[in-house]
Tab-separated table of C-alpha atoms in Angstrom:
chain	number	residue	atom	x	y	z
P	1	MET	CA	41.038	-22.001	62.257
P	2	ILE	CA	42.730	-24.538	60.003
P	3	LEU	CA	40.984	-26.154	56.992
P	4	ALA	CA	42.782	-29.403	56.443
P	5	ALA	CA	44.317	-30.936	53.180
P	6	THR	CA	46.826	-32.967	54.475
P	7	ALA	CA	49.000	-35.571	52.539
P	8	GLY	CA	48.494	-33.639	49.104
P	9	PHE	CA	44.438	-34.762	49.180
P	10	ALA	CA	42.419	-32.135	48.309
P	11	GLN	CA	39.617	-31.551	50.856
P	12	GLU	CA	37.436	-28.383	51.855
P	13	GLY	CA	38.840	-24.901	50.566
P	14	VAL	CA	41.848	-26.963	48.448
P	15	GLN	CA	41.232	-27.828	44.846
P	16	ASP	CA	43.275	-30.164	42.908
P	17	ALA	CA	44.331	-27.430	40.847
P	18	ASP	CA	45.951	-25.607	43.379
P	19	ILE	CA	47.728	-28.453	44.732
P	20	ALA	CA	49.148	-29.221	41.378
P	21	GLU	CA	50.494	-26.009	40.564
P	22	ALA	CA	52.197	-25.969	43.979
P	23	LYS	CA	53.731	-29.380	43.455
P	24	ALA	CA	54.746	-27.899	39.996
P	25	LEU	CA	56.300	-24.924	41.496
P	26	ALA	CA	58.318	-26.693	44.120
P	27	GLU	CA	59.291	-29.516	41.735
P	28	ARG	CA	60.523	-26.339	39.104
P	29	PHE	CA	62.651	-24.993	42.256
P	30	GLY	CA	63.930	-28.427	43.324
P	31	THR	CA	64.913	-29.015	39.789
P	32	THR	CA	66.339	-25.737	39.028
P	33	LEU	CA	68.317	-25.783	42.307
P	34	GLN	CA	69.781	-29.046	41.768
P	35	LYS	CA	71.035	-28.370	38.184
P	36	GLU	CA	72.896	-25.480	39.546
P	37	LEU	CA	74.068	-27.139	42.273
P	38	LYS	CA	75.381	-29.903	40.079
P	39	ALA	CA	77.159	-27.485	37.843
P	40	ALA	CA	78.735	-25.465	40.663
P	41	MET	CA	80.254	-28.738	41.769
P	42	THR	CA	81.719	-29.913	38.499
P	43	ASP	CA	83.133	-26.397	38.178
P	44	GLY	CA	84.926	-26.317	41.410
P	45	GLY	CA	83.770	-28.606	43.876
P	46	PRO	CA	81.196	-28.481	46.882
P	47	GLN	CA	82.892	-25.532	47.949
P	48	ASN	CA	81.697	-23.977	45.031
P	49	ALA	CA	77.925	-25.167	45.544
P	50	VAL	CA	78.110	-23.001	49.048
P	51	LYS	CA	77.914	-19.959	46.869
P	52	VAL	CA	74.833	-21.383	44.515
P	53	CYS	CA	72.806	-22.005	47.726
P	54	ARG	CA	73.619	-18.611	49.800
P	55	GLU	CA	72.868	-16.638	46.432
P	56	ARG	CA	70.770	-18.539	43.791
P	57	ALA	CA	68.295	-20.420	45.949
P	58	PRO	CA	66.726	-17.412	47.552
P	59	ALA	CA	66.931	-15.690	44.100
P	60	ILE	CA	65.099	-18.981	42.379
P	61	ALA	CA	62.557	-18.648	45.047
P	62	ALA	CA	62.302	-14.897	44.330
P	63	GLU	CA	62.012	-15.858	40.504
P	64	LEU	CA	59.108	-18.209	41.087
P	65	SER	CA	57.183	-16.285	43.207
P	66	GLU	CA	57.405	-13.466	41.480
P	67	GLU	CA	56.086	-15.141	38.039
P	68	SER	CA	53.403	-17.541	39.739
P	69	GLY	CA	51.929	-14.859	42.280
P	70	TRP	CA	52.804	-17.489	45.234
P	71	THR	CA	55.435	-16.911	47.920
P	72	VAL	CA	57.893	-19.820	47.725
P	73	GLY	CA	60.595	-20.341	49.660
P	74	ARG	CA	62.588	-23.297	51.488
P	75	THR	CA	63.111	-24.016	55.402
P	76	SER	CA	64.111	-26.535	58.151
P	77	LEU	CA	64.403	-27.729	61.267
P	78	LYS	CA	68.298	-27.433	61.132
P	79	LEU	CA	68.651	-24.109	59.711
P	80	ARG	CA	71.752	-23.010	57.681
P	81	ASN	CA	70.342	-19.386	57.153
P	82	ALA	CA	67.791	-18.274	59.809
P	83	GLU	CA	67.680	-15.128	58.527
P	84	LEU	CA	66.022	-16.425	55.235
P	85	ASN	CA	64.622	-19.706	55.701
P	86	ALA	CA	63.228	-20.054	59.490
P	87	PRO	CA	60.301	-21.944	60.002
P	88	ASP	CA	56.975	-20.257	61.137
P	89	GLU	CA	54.723	-21.866	63.626
P	90	TRP	CA	52.681	-23.926	60.559
P	91	GLU	CA	55.785	-24.677	58.844
P	92	ARG	CA	57.678	-25.931	62.014
P	93	ALA	CA	54.660	-28.246	62.729
P	94	VAL	CA	54.623	-29.635	59.049
P	95	LEU	CA	58.398	-30.375	59.604
P	96	VAL	CA	57.766	-32.505	62.700
P	97	ARG	CA	55.337	-34.143	60.781
P	98	PHE	CA	57.099	-34.977	58.042
P	99	ASP	CA	59.904	-36.422	60.279
P	100	GLU	CA	57.355	-38.470	62.178
P	101	ARG	CA	56.085	-40.055	58.717
P	102	LYS	CA	59.260	-40.790	57.933
P	103	ALA	CA	59.708	-42.471	61.119
P	104	ALA	CA	56.596	-44.576	60.290
P	105	GLY	CA	58.158	-45.834	56.751
P	106	GLU	CA	56.797	-42.989	54.619
P	107	ASP	CA	59.279	-42.191	51.359
P	108	VAL	CA	60.059	-38.665	51.840
P	109	ALA	CA	60.071	-37.888	48.404
P	110	THR	CA	55.963	-38.133	47.995
P	111	MET	CA	55.125	-36.019	51.246
P	112	THR	CA	53.454	-33.048	51.035
P	113	VAL	CA	50.760	-31.199	53.002
P	114	ALA	CA	48.285	-28.535	51.956
P	115	GLU	CA	45.942	-26.569	54.375
P	116	VAL	CA	43.873	-23.172	54.171
P	117	VAL	CA	45.269	-21.548	57.176
P	118	GLU	CA	43.281	-18.746	58.748
P	119	SER	CA	45.017	-15.740	60.346
P	120	ASP	CA	44.928	-12.166	61.167
P	121	ASP	CA	46.045	-11.702	57.757
P	122	GLY	CA	43.240	-13.288	55.666
P	123	SER	CA	42.846	-16.743	54.574
P	124	ARG	CA	45.910	-18.454	52.641
P	125	LEU	CA	46.641	-21.846	51.114
P	126	ARG	CA	49.594	-23.263	52.610
P	127	PHE	CA	51.760	-26.102	50.796
P	128	MET	CA	55.087	-27.865	51.732
P	129	LYS	CA	56.774	-30.733	49.979
P	130	ALA	CA	59.557	-32.358	51.940
P	131	ILE	CA	63.298	-32.481	50.394
P	132	PRO	CA	64.603	-35.439	50.698
P	133	THR	CA	68.043	-35.758	51.266
P	134	VAL	CA	70.178	-37.478	48.350
P	135	GLN	CA	73.642	-38.114	48.121
P	136	LEU	CA	74.268	-34.619	46.156
P	137	CYS	CA	73.356	-33.149	49.504
P	138	LEU	CA	76.194	-34.898	51.881
P	139	SER	CA	79.012	-32.965	50.392
P	140	CYS	CA	77.648	-29.985	52.634
P	141	HIS	CA	74.987	-31.198	54.881
P	142	GLY	CA	76.362	-34.994	55.564
P	143	LYS	CA	77.915	-36.267	58.769
P	144	ILE	CA	81.189	-35.870	57.819
P	145	VAL	CA	82.203	-32.470	55.405
P	146	ASN	CA	85.951	-32.018	54.200
P	147	ALA	CA	87.768	-29.078	55.502
P	148	ASN	CA	87.363	-26.843	52.155
P	149	VAL	CA	83.592	-26.919	52.577
P	150	SER	CA	83.496	-26.508	56.080
P	151	GLU	CA	85.779	-23.465	55.793
P	152	ALA	CA	83.314	-22.089	52.913
P	153	LEU	CA	80.380	-22.787	54.850
P	154	ALA	CA	81.978	-21.209	58.273
P	155	GLU	CA	82.243	-18.147	56.180
P	156	ALA	CA	78.928	-18.169	54.349
P	157	TYR	CA	76.967	-19.270	57.518
P	158	PRO	CA	78.406	-18.690	60.888
P	159	GLU	CA	75.455	-20.258	62.572
P	160	ASP	CA	75.035	-23.324	60.572
P	161	GLN	CA	73.179	-25.807	62.079
P	162	ALA	CA	72.471	-27.740	58.630
P	163	ARG	CA	74.902	-30.757	58.944
P	164	GLY	CA	74.453	-34.654	60.047
P	165	TYR	CA	72.160	-35.649	57.304
P	166	GLU	CA	71.776	-39.243	55.623
P	167	VAL	CA	70.254	-40.279	52.644
P	168	GLY	CA	66.678	-40.322	52.964
P	169	ASP	CA	66.395	-38.128	55.641
P	170	VAL	CA	64.048	-34.887	55.419
P	171	ARG	CA	66.297	-32.162	54.735
P	172	GLY	CA	63.719	-29.409	54.600
P	173	ALA	CA	60.779	-28.697	52.731
P	174	PHE	CA	59.843	-26.249	50.094
P	175	THR	CA	57.043	-23.999	51.389
P	176	LEU	CA	54.666	-22.019	49.165
P	177	SER	CA	51.603	-19.812	49.900
P	178	THR	CA	48.930	-17.991	48.663
P	179	PRO	CA	45.919	-15.832	49.604
P	180	ARG	CA	42.560	-17.457	49.219
């Protein structure tokens, strides 16, 4: 059973304060990660940023999870690290909806979904915020990736599927949940 609050609008079981908290955590995750990626690229180019995504992104998610009590992460339909970031059924459905909303002309940067989801584990507030592909992302996620970056990606992510994006695409989403 799902009590819906889609596109970030509070409805049954989801409070504005909960959505605001989830949005703030997703924003912190994105801002922190982007800052570290930019610094890594300045220090050693895009191949240096691969290490940040591989090591720091999960660490940032863990830090935010511990600090907030939410479970915080990232996911995508085109995975780079399937072991850590594979979407569950609910996340996959939301990511598909994000792609549909983009195709209908909606700005990826504003896309969110919040729902209270009932499962065998109890009731959880689930929240996702789409991650828009920006220019910074294309060095590692674009249609053309230079040889040094390709080599670093192949070493770090042998089963990488997370390429072929263009600016404005849904790169994936920040995904958060907390018990209700």
